[in-house]
Amino acid sequence: MLELGDTLSLASHVAWDRIDMWELKDFHDGKWVKRLSIGVECLTNLGSLPFAGRAPGVGESLDKVFLLGNLKDGEVILFEYNWIHCSGIYAYDFKNQITREFEDCIHLRLNPQRPHLHSLSPPKPHLERFSNQVEIEKMAGNSDNHITHVLFCGPYWPASQNYTRDYLRSHPYIQVDDVPLDDVPDVIDKYHLCVVKNLRLDSKVIARAKQMKLIMQFGVGLEGVDVVAATHCGIKVARIPGNVTGNSASCAEMAIYLILGLLKKQKEMEAVLKTKRLGEPVGETLLGKTVFIMGFGAIGRDLAKRLRPFGVRILATKRSWALEQPESNQSNGFAARSPTLSMESDGNDSLVDKRGGPENLFEFAREADIVVTCLALNPETAGIVNQKFLSSMRQGSLLVNIARGGLLDYESVKHHLESGHLGGLALDVTWTEPFDPEDPILKFPNVLVTPHVAGVTEFSYRTMAKVVGDCALQLHAGDPLTGIGFVN
């Protein structure tokens, strides 16, 4: 534990092109209570670097924090007041898009009383930039009430928080934190915007979110959020529409990748390579197959568009086709600007050969060579691919799930793989995540599993990070929230 007055050797082994955020962890009674973020302006790799930052205290009075130093000489000085304990210093590496812990070469001096100037003061141009940064801090205010705090829950899908920090790097009054899942209940009361990812946000946790204005998903799935509890607490809940960010297109591409992987027998090909054989296994073609898309939302539509050129017959179910709206009415402009999101079609009639509703599930399962689940997970759809459904599928047909693991009944799927009735299984989502690498299902040669990455692409994640960042800026300014779809 580092205390006031101590000197700590910290820093990076790499040359930083840009450092925009320093983060200090604050511990009290052996417990993590908050993270101090300090905006940084870096003019060169090795020149003198002026810093400025602010972090009001948690449970103690803390006015300001200023950093001033000279990276070339390996010294960074911290000026601060009434700090309790500090453990660890981090900087965000924009080149590699990760947060790195400093280790070896910069000395951090904690001074509880007054600024201690380094003997080599930064040159005047840098001091001017430092003064400008201080002005930014003054405009942002000196209390937590003037900082908008954004919480990303858990370590998974790290590009979500990294890209959001990147987008907001010029806005020091927005603080973005990623917190371990187990710690979220203890700190959620400090945040105004929460990106849940795979956290189950129940009524007890939501009740602690005293400052929360918006709970949202970095994507579309909100099955882990108690929307009724959030509504009762006056908190808005929203998703990011997939058809305007590239998320649905990315998921559709993953579905085709998994379909082709099963048809071409990817696992068997890898085994053949290892034994130096050629011309085997004998795969199958997608041409002429019948594909059943369960759930014709944004992902289902994008999948149908991309399947059409393969010469397939497409069946699709949707709760109500009457609610289907033209895509141009659902877009906020991203699709119009991106050729990847504007694949034209003549409407759903040209995309789907046979439409149906929930009452047609078993009929379509009997007709299909390939079933792709694109449904949202809710009490009505949980375990919908069960013993009865799988038995209705053709002998040797393929099942692909790119939606939610809970749509499939585990024991039923395992049984139909063992019996050979199910010809192949491909999953981007699983029953528990991360998935157990020793799970028996992974032992089958006709099973492919990917680590929930269908929507994880540079384009979709950068676009969704912009949506989250814009929401944070709108919350900070008190403006209406745009670019998201509210569910309450």
Short mmCIF file of N, CA and C in Angstrom, two decimals, residues 301-435:
data_model
loop_
_atom_site.label_atom_id
_atom_site.label_comp_id
_atom_site.label_asym_id
_atom_site.label_seq_id
_atom_site.Cartn_x
_atom_site.Cartn_y
_atom_site.Cartn_z
N ARG A 301 -32.75 -10.12 -40.81
CA ARG A 301 -32.83 -9.46 -42.12
C ARG A 301 -31.46 -9.40 -42.78
N ASP A 302 -30.44 -8.99 -42.02
CA ASP A 302 -29.10 -8.90 -42.60
C ASP A 302 -28.58 -10.27 -43.02
N LEU A 303 -28.94 -11.30 -42.27
CA LEU A 303 -28.53 -12.65 -42.65
C LEU A 303 -29.22 -13.08 -43.95
N ALA A 304 -30.52 -12.80 -44.07
CA ALA A 304 -31.24 -13.17 -45.29
C ALA A 304 -30.65 -12.48 -46.51
N LYS A 305 -30.30 -11.19 -46.37
CA LYS A 305 -29.70 -10.46 -47.49
C LYS A 305 -28.40 -11.12 -47.95
N ARG A 306 -27.61 -11.57 -47.01
CA ARG A 306 -26.30 -12.13 -47.35
C ARG A 306 -26.37 -13.59 -47.79
N LEU A 307 -27.45 -14.26 -47.40
CA LEU A 307 -27.63 -15.65 -47.84
C LEU A 307 -28.16 -15.76 -49.26
N ARG A 308 -28.93 -14.75 -49.69
CA ARG A 308 -29.56 -14.81 -51.00
C ARG A 308 -28.59 -15.17 -52.14
N PRO A 309 -27.41 -14.55 -52.23
CA PRO A 309 -26.51 -14.87 -53.34
C PRO A 309 -25.98 -16.31 -53.33
N PHE A 310 -26.14 -17.03 -52.22
CA PHE A 310 -25.68 -18.41 -52.16
C PHE A 310 -26.66 -19.38 -52.81
N GLY A 311 -27.82 -18.88 -53.22
CA GLY A 311 -28.79 -19.74 -53.88
C GLY A 311 -29.52 -20.65 -52.91
N VAL A 312 -29.97 -20.09 -51.78
CA VAL A 312 -30.67 -20.88 -50.78
C VAL A 312 -32.15 -20.53 -50.76
N ARG A 313 -32.91 -21.39 -50.15
CA ARG A 313 -34.33 -21.12 -49.88
C ARG A 313 -34.42 -20.67 -48.42
N ILE A 314 -35.12 -19.58 -48.15
CA ILE A 314 -35.13 -19.01 -46.82
C ILE A 314 -36.52 -19.06 -46.21
N LEU A 315 -36.61 -19.65 -45.02
CA LEU A 315 -37.80 -19.64 -44.20
C LEU A 315 -37.52 -18.73 -43.01
N ALA A 316 -38.52 -18.01 -42.51
CA ALA A 316 -38.29 -17.13 -41.38
C ALA A 316 -39.55 -17.01 -40.54
N THR A 317 -39.35 -16.93 -39.23
CA THR A 317 -40.45 -16.68 -38.31
C THR A 317 -40.23 -15.37 -37.58
N LYS A 318 -41.35 -14.73 -37.29
CA LYS A 318 -41.35 -13.46 -36.58
C LYS A 318 -42.67 -13.37 -35.84
N ARG A 319 -42.63 -12.79 -34.63
CA ARG A 319 -43.85 -12.72 -33.83
C ARG A 319 -44.98 -12.01 -34.58
N SER A 320 -44.65 -10.88 -35.22
CA SER A 320 -45.68 -10.15 -35.98
C SER A 320 -45.03 -9.49 -37.18
N TRP A 321 -45.36 -9.96 -38.35
CA TRP A 321 -44.82 -9.36 -39.57
C TRP A 321 -45.45 -7.99 -39.83
N ALA A 322 -46.59 -7.73 -39.23
CA ALA A 322 -47.24 -6.43 -39.43
C ALA A 322 -46.43 -5.30 -38.83
N LEU A 323 -45.56 -5.63 -37.85
CA LEU A 323 -44.75 -4.60 -37.20
C LEU A 323 -43.49 -4.28 -37.99
N GLU A 324 -43.24 -5.04 -39.06
CA GLU A 324 -42.03 -4.83 -39.85
C GLU A 324 -42.06 -3.45 -40.49
N GLN A 325 -40.97 -2.65 -40.28
CA GLN A 325 -40.89 -1.29 -40.81
C GLN A 325 -39.76 -1.22 -41.84
N PRO A 326 -39.89 -0.33 -42.84
CA PRO A 326 -38.79 -0.13 -43.78
C PRO A 326 -37.54 0.31 -43.04
N GLU A 327 -36.39 -0.17 -43.49
CA GLU A 327 -35.14 0.12 -42.78
C GLU A 327 -34.81 1.59 -42.77
N SER A 328 -35.22 2.31 -43.80
CA SER A 328 -34.88 3.74 -43.84
C SER A 328 -35.51 4.50 -42.69
N ASN A 329 -36.64 3.97 -42.14
CA ASN A 329 -37.29 4.63 -41.02
C ASN A 329 -36.64 4.31 -39.69
N GLN A 330 -35.73 3.31 -39.68
CA GLN A 330 -35.11 2.89 -38.43
C GLN A 330 -33.70 3.43 -38.29
N SER A 331 -33.19 4.02 -39.30
CA SER A 331 -31.79 4.43 -39.29
C SER A 331 -31.61 5.84 -38.77
N ASN A 332 -30.48 6.07 -38.09
CA ASN A 332 -30.18 7.43 -37.68
C ASN A 332 -29.11 8.05 -38.57
N GLY A 333 -28.87 7.42 -39.71
CA GLY A 333 -27.94 8.02 -40.66
C GLY A 333 -26.72 7.20 -40.93
N PHE A 334 -26.36 6.28 -40.03
CA PHE A 334 -25.14 5.50 -40.23
C PHE A 334 -25.25 4.64 -41.48
N ALA A 335 -26.41 3.98 -41.65
CA ALA A 335 -26.56 3.06 -42.78
C ALA A 335 -26.43 3.79 -44.10
N ALA A 336 -26.98 4.99 -44.16
CA ALA A 336 -26.93 5.74 -45.41
C ALA A 336 -25.50 6.12 -45.78
N ARG A 337 -24.65 6.27 -44.76
CA ARG A 337 -23.28 6.70 -45.04
C ARG A 337 -22.34 5.52 -45.26
N SER A 338 -22.77 4.31 -44.93
CA SER A 338 -21.87 3.18 -45.00
C SER A 338 -22.33 2.17 -46.05
N PRO A 339 -21.49 1.87 -47.04
CA PRO A 339 -21.88 0.89 -48.04
C PRO A 339 -22.06 -0.49 -47.44
N THR A 340 -21.41 -0.76 -46.30
CA THR A 340 -21.53 -2.08 -45.69
C THR A 340 -22.90 -2.29 -45.06
N LEU A 341 -23.65 -1.21 -44.83
CA LEU A 341 -24.93 -1.33 -44.16
C LEU A 341 -26.10 -1.02 -45.08
N SER A 342 -25.84 -0.83 -46.37
CA SER A 342 -26.91 -0.38 -47.25
C SER A 342 -27.14 -1.36 -48.40
N MET A 343 -27.06 -2.68 -48.12
CA MET A 343 -27.35 -3.68 -49.13
C MET A 343 -28.83 -3.58 -49.49
N GLU A 344 -29.11 -3.18 -50.69
CA GLU A 344 -30.50 -2.93 -51.08
C GLU A 344 -31.24 -4.23 -51.31
N SER A 345 -32.51 -4.22 -51.03
CA SER A 345 -33.39 -5.34 -51.35
C SER A 345 -34.75 -4.78 -51.73
N ASP A 346 -35.59 -5.65 -52.26
CA ASP A 346 -36.93 -5.22 -52.66
C ASP A 346 -37.93 -5.37 -51.53
N GLY A 347 -37.44 -5.52 -50.30
CA GLY A 347 -38.33 -5.72 -49.15
C GLY A 347 -38.27 -7.15 -48.68
N ASN A 348 -39.00 -7.43 -47.62
CA ASN A 348 -38.93 -8.75 -47.01
C ASN A 348 -39.52 -9.84 -47.90
N ASP A 349 -40.45 -9.49 -48.82
CA ASP A 349 -41.02 -10.49 -49.70
C ASP A 349 -39.95 -11.13 -50.56
N SER A 350 -38.95 -10.34 -51.00
CA SER A 350 -37.90 -10.89 -51.85
C SER A 350 -36.84 -11.61 -51.04
N LEU A 351 -36.76 -11.34 -49.73
CA LEU A 351 -35.75 -11.98 -48.90
C LEU A 351 -36.20 -13.34 -48.38
N VAL A 352 -37.48 -13.50 -48.15
CA VAL A 352 -38.00 -14.70 -47.49
C VAL A 352 -38.93 -15.46 -48.44
N ASP A 353 -38.68 -16.76 -48.56
CA ASP A 353 -39.53 -17.59 -49.42
C ASP A 353 -40.79 -18.03 -48.70
N LYS A 354 -40.69 -18.15 -47.39
CA LYS A 354 -41.85 -18.61 -46.62
C LYS A 354 -41.82 -17.97 -45.24
N ARG A 355 -42.88 -17.23 -44.92
CA ARG A 355 -42.98 -16.56 -43.63
C ARG A 355 -43.81 -17.39 -42.66
N GLY A 356 -43.54 -17.16 -41.37
CA GLY A 356 -44.35 -17.82 -40.36
C GLY A 356 -44.23 -17.13 -39.03
N GLY A 357 -44.98 -17.64 -38.07
CA GLY A 357 -44.94 -17.14 -36.71
C GLY A 357 -44.54 -18.24 -35.75
N PRO A 358 -44.69 -18.01 -34.44
CA PRO A 358 -44.33 -19.03 -33.46
C PRO A 358 -45.03 -20.37 -33.69
N GLU A 359 -46.20 -20.33 -34.28
CA GLU A 359 -46.94 -21.57 -34.52
C GLU A 359 -46.33 -22.43 -35.62
N ASN A 360 -45.38 -21.87 -36.38
CA ASN A 360 -44.78 -22.60 -37.51
C ASN A 360 -43.39 -23.15 -37.21
N LEU A 361 -42.94 -23.06 -35.96
CA LEU A 361 -41.57 -23.46 -35.63
C LEU A 361 -41.28 -24.90 -36.03
N PHE A 362 -42.14 -25.82 -35.65
CA PHE A 362 -41.87 -27.24 -35.91
C PHE A 362 -42.02 -27.57 -37.39
N GLU A 363 -42.95 -26.94 -38.05
CA GLU A 363 -43.12 -27.13 -39.50
C GLU A 363 -41.86 -26.71 -40.25
N PHE A 364 -41.33 -25.53 -39.91
CA PHE A 364 -40.14 -25.03 -40.59
C PHE A 364 -38.91 -25.85 -40.22
N ALA A 365 -38.87 -26.34 -38.97
CA ALA A 365 -37.74 -27.19 -38.56
C ALA A 365 -37.68 -28.46 -39.40
N ARG A 366 -38.84 -29.01 -39.76
CA ARG A 366 -38.87 -30.23 -40.58
C ARG A 366 -38.41 -29.97 -42.00
N GLU A 367 -38.57 -28.74 -42.49
CA GLU A 367 -38.21 -28.43 -43.87
C GLU A 367 -36.75 -28.01 -44.04
N ALA A 368 -36.12 -27.54 -42.97
CA ALA A 368 -34.82 -26.87 -43.08
C ALA A 368 -33.64 -27.82 -43.04
N ASP A 369 -32.62 -27.48 -43.81
CA ASP A 369 -31.32 -28.15 -43.70
C ASP A 369 -30.46 -27.47 -42.63
N ILE A 370 -30.71 -26.18 -42.42
CA ILE A 370 -29.92 -25.39 -41.47
C ILE A 370 -30.89 -24.50 -40.69
N VAL A 371 -30.75 -24.48 -39.37
CA VAL A 371 -31.55 -23.60 -38.51
C VAL A 371 -30.60 -22.61 -37.85
N VAL A 372 -30.92 -21.32 -37.95
CA VAL A 372 -30.11 -20.28 -37.32
C VAL A 372 -31.00 -19.53 -36.33
N THR A 373 -30.61 -19.51 -35.06
CA THR A 373 -31.39 -18.82 -34.04
C THR A 373 -30.93 -17.37 -33.93
N CYS A 374 -31.87 -16.45 -34.12
CA CYS A 374 -31.60 -15.00 -34.03
C CYS A 374 -32.60 -14.33 -33.09
N LEU A 375 -33.13 -15.09 -32.14
CA LEU A 375 -34.16 -14.59 -31.25
C LEU A 375 -33.57 -13.83 -30.05
N ALA A 376 -34.35 -12.90 -29.52
CA ALA A 376 -34.02 -12.31 -28.23
C ALA A 376 -34.34 -13.32 -27.14
N LEU A 377 -33.59 -13.28 -26.04
CA LEU A 377 -33.84 -14.18 -24.92
C LEU A 377 -34.80 -13.53 -23.93
N ASN A 378 -35.89 -14.21 -23.66
CA ASN A 378 -36.86 -13.74 -22.67
C ASN A 378 -37.56 -14.97 -22.12
N PRO A 379 -38.45 -14.81 -21.14
CA PRO A 379 -39.09 -16.00 -20.56
C PRO A 379 -39.80 -16.89 -21.57
N GLU A 380 -40.27 -16.32 -22.67
CA GLU A 380 -40.99 -17.11 -23.67
C GLU A 380 -40.06 -17.88 -24.59
N THR A 381 -38.84 -17.37 -24.79
CA THR A 381 -37.93 -18.03 -25.73
C THR A 381 -36.85 -18.86 -25.05
N ALA A 382 -36.70 -18.74 -23.74
CA ALA A 382 -35.67 -19.53 -23.03
C ALA A 382 -35.92 -21.02 -23.24
N GLY A 383 -34.92 -21.73 -23.71
CA GLY A 383 -35.03 -23.16 -23.94
C GLY A 383 -35.95 -23.55 -25.07
N ILE A 384 -36.20 -22.63 -26.00
CA ILE A 384 -37.14 -22.90 -27.09
C ILE A 384 -36.64 -24.00 -28.02
N VAL A 385 -35.31 -24.12 -28.16
CA VAL A 385 -34.74 -25.23 -28.94
C VAL A 385 -34.54 -26.39 -27.96
N ASN A 386 -35.60 -27.17 -27.82
CA ASN A 386 -35.63 -28.24 -26.83
C ASN A 386 -35.75 -29.60 -27.50
N GLN A 387 -36.06 -30.61 -26.71
CA GLN A 387 -36.16 -31.98 -27.23
C GLN A 387 -37.16 -32.07 -28.38
N LYS A 388 -38.32 -31.47 -28.22
CA LYS A 388 -39.36 -31.54 -29.25
C LYS A 388 -38.91 -30.85 -30.53
N PHE A 389 -38.30 -29.66 -30.39
CA PHE A 389 -37.87 -28.93 -31.58
C PHE A 389 -36.77 -29.69 -32.31
N LEU A 390 -35.76 -30.14 -31.57
CA LEU A 390 -34.64 -30.84 -32.20
C LEU A 390 -35.08 -32.13 -32.88
N SER A 391 -36.05 -32.81 -32.28
CA SER A 391 -36.57 -34.04 -32.89
C SER A 391 -37.33 -33.73 -34.17
N SER A 392 -37.86 -32.51 -34.27
CA SER A 392 -38.57 -32.11 -35.48
C SER A 392 -37.63 -31.80 -36.63
N MET A 393 -36.39 -31.46 -36.32
CA MET A 393 -35.42 -31.14 -37.37
C MET A 393 -35.06 -32.38 -38.19
N ARG A 394 -34.67 -32.13 -39.41
CA ARG A 394 -34.27 -33.22 -40.29
C ARG A 394 -33.06 -33.97 -39.71
N GLN A 395 -32.99 -35.25 -39.99
CA GLN A 395 -31.81 -36.03 -39.63
C GLN A 395 -30.59 -35.43 -40.34
N GLY A 396 -29.55 -35.12 -39.56
CA GLY A 396 -28.32 -34.60 -40.15
C GLY A 396 -28.32 -33.10 -40.40
N SER A 397 -29.38 -32.41 -40.02
CA SER A 397 -29.42 -30.95 -40.24
C SER A 397 -28.50 -30.24 -39.26
N LEU A 398 -28.26 -28.95 -39.54
CA LEU A 398 -27.29 -28.17 -38.79
C LEU A 398 -28.01 -27.11 -37.95
N LEU A 399 -27.43 -26.80 -36.78
CA LEU A 399 -27.98 -25.79 -35.89
C LEU A 399 -26.90 -24.76 -35.58
N VAL A 400 -27.24 -23.47 -35.79
CA VAL A 400 -26.30 -22.37 -35.54
C VAL A 400 -26.97 -21.38 -34.59
N ASN A 401 -26.26 -21.00 -33.52
CA ASN A 401 -26.81 -20.03 -32.56
C ASN A 401 -25.88 -18.84 -32.44
N ILE A 402 -26.36 -17.67 -32.87
CA ILE A 402 -25.59 -16.43 -32.73
C ILE A 402 -26.31 -15.41 -31.86
N ALA A 403 -27.34 -15.86 -31.12
CA ALA A 403 -28.18 -14.94 -30.36
C ALA A 403 -27.84 -14.99 -28.87
N ARG A 404 -28.39 -15.96 -28.13
CA ARG A 404 -28.15 -16.13 -26.70
C ARG A 404 -28.12 -17.62 -26.38
N GLY A 405 -27.19 -18.00 -25.52
CA GLY A 405 -27.03 -19.42 -25.19
C GLY A 405 -28.26 -20.03 -24.58
N GLY A 406 -29.02 -19.25 -23.81
CA GLY A 406 -30.19 -19.77 -23.12
C GLY A 406 -31.34 -20.16 -24.02
N LEU A 407 -31.25 -19.88 -25.31
CA LEU A 407 -32.30 -20.31 -26.24
C LEU A 407 -32.29 -21.82 -26.43
N LEU A 408 -31.14 -22.43 -26.21
CA LEU A 408 -30.97 -23.87 -26.43
C LEU A 408 -31.00 -24.61 -25.10
N ASP A 409 -31.71 -25.74 -25.07
CA ASP A 409 -31.68 -26.62 -23.90
C ASP A 409 -30.45 -27.52 -24.00
N TYR A 410 -29.55 -27.38 -23.02
CA TYR A 410 -28.24 -28.05 -23.10
C TYR A 410 -28.38 -29.57 -23.24
N GLU A 411 -29.14 -30.20 -22.36
CA GLU A 411 -29.23 -31.66 -22.37
C GLU A 411 -29.83 -32.17 -23.67
N SER A 412 -30.81 -31.46 -24.21
CA SER A 412 -31.43 -31.89 -25.47
C SER A 412 -30.43 -31.80 -26.62
N VAL A 413 -29.65 -30.73 -26.66
CA VAL A 413 -28.65 -30.58 -27.71
C VAL A 413 -27.60 -31.67 -27.60
N LYS A 414 -27.13 -31.90 -26.40
CA LYS A 414 -26.10 -32.94 -26.18
C LYS A 414 -26.62 -34.32 -26.62
N HIS A 415 -27.87 -34.62 -26.26
CA HIS A 415 -28.47 -35.91 -26.64
C HIS A 415 -28.54 -36.07 -28.15
N HIS A 416 -28.95 -35.04 -28.87
CA HIS A 416 -29.10 -35.15 -30.32
C HIS A 416 -27.75 -35.15 -31.05
N LEU A 417 -26.71 -34.63 -30.42
CA LEU A 417 -25.36 -34.80 -30.98
C LEU A 417 -24.90 -36.24 -30.79
N GLU A 418 -25.12 -36.77 -29.61
CA GLU A 418 -24.69 -38.14 -29.33
C GLU A 418 -25.41 -39.15 -30.21
N SER A 419 -26.69 -38.91 -30.49
CA SER A 419 -27.46 -39.85 -31.31
C SER A 419 -27.14 -39.71 -32.80
N GLY A 420 -26.53 -38.60 -33.19
CA GLY A 420 -26.25 -38.37 -34.60
C GLY A 420 -27.39 -37.70 -35.35
N HIS A 421 -28.49 -37.45 -34.65
CA HIS A 421 -29.62 -36.79 -35.32
C HIS A 421 -29.24 -35.37 -35.74
N LEU A 422 -28.49 -34.69 -34.89
CA LEU A 422 -28.02 -33.34 -35.21
C LEU A 422 -26.70 -33.47 -35.95
N GLY A 423 -26.69 -32.98 -37.20
CA GLY A 423 -25.52 -33.15 -38.05
C GLY A 423 -24.37 -32.21 -37.73
N GLY A 424 -24.65 -31.13 -37.05
CA GLY A 424 -23.59 -30.18 -36.70
C GLY A 424 -24.14 -29.08 -35.84
N LEU A 425 -23.29 -28.53 -34.98
CA LEU A 425 -23.68 -27.47 -34.07
C LEU A 425 -22.61 -26.39 -34.09
N ALA A 426 -23.02 -25.13 -34.25
CA ALA A 426 -22.08 -24.00 -34.21
C ALA A 426 -22.64 -22.94 -33.29
N LEU A 427 -21.82 -22.49 -32.34
CA LEU A 427 -22.26 -21.54 -31.33
C LEU A 427 -21.29 -20.38 -31.23
N ASP A 428 -21.84 -19.17 -31.23
CA ASP A 428 -21.03 -18.02 -30.83
C ASP A 428 -21.39 -17.60 -29.41
N VAL A 429 -22.50 -18.14 -28.90
CA VAL A 429 -22.96 -17.88 -27.53
C VAL A 429 -23.22 -19.22 -26.86
N THR A 430 -22.98 -19.29 -25.57
CA THR A 430 -23.09 -20.57 -24.87
C THR A 430 -23.93 -20.42 -23.61
N TRP A 431 -24.20 -21.55 -22.97
CA TRP A 431 -25.09 -21.58 -21.81
C TRP A 431 -24.48 -20.83 -20.62
N THR A 432 -23.20 -20.99 -20.41
CA THR A 432 -22.46 -20.21 -19.42
C THR A 432 -21.29 -19.56 -20.14
N GLU A 433 -20.98 -18.33 -19.76
CA GLU A 433 -19.88 -17.62 -20.41
C GLU A 433 -18.97 -17.00 -19.37
N PRO A 434 -17.65 -17.18 -19.53
CA PRO A 434 -16.96 -17.95 -20.58
C PRO A 434 -17.32 -19.44 -20.49
N PHE A 435 -17.29 -20.10 -21.63
CA PHE A 435 -17.66 -21.51 -21.72
C PHE A 435 -16.53 -22.39 -21.21
#
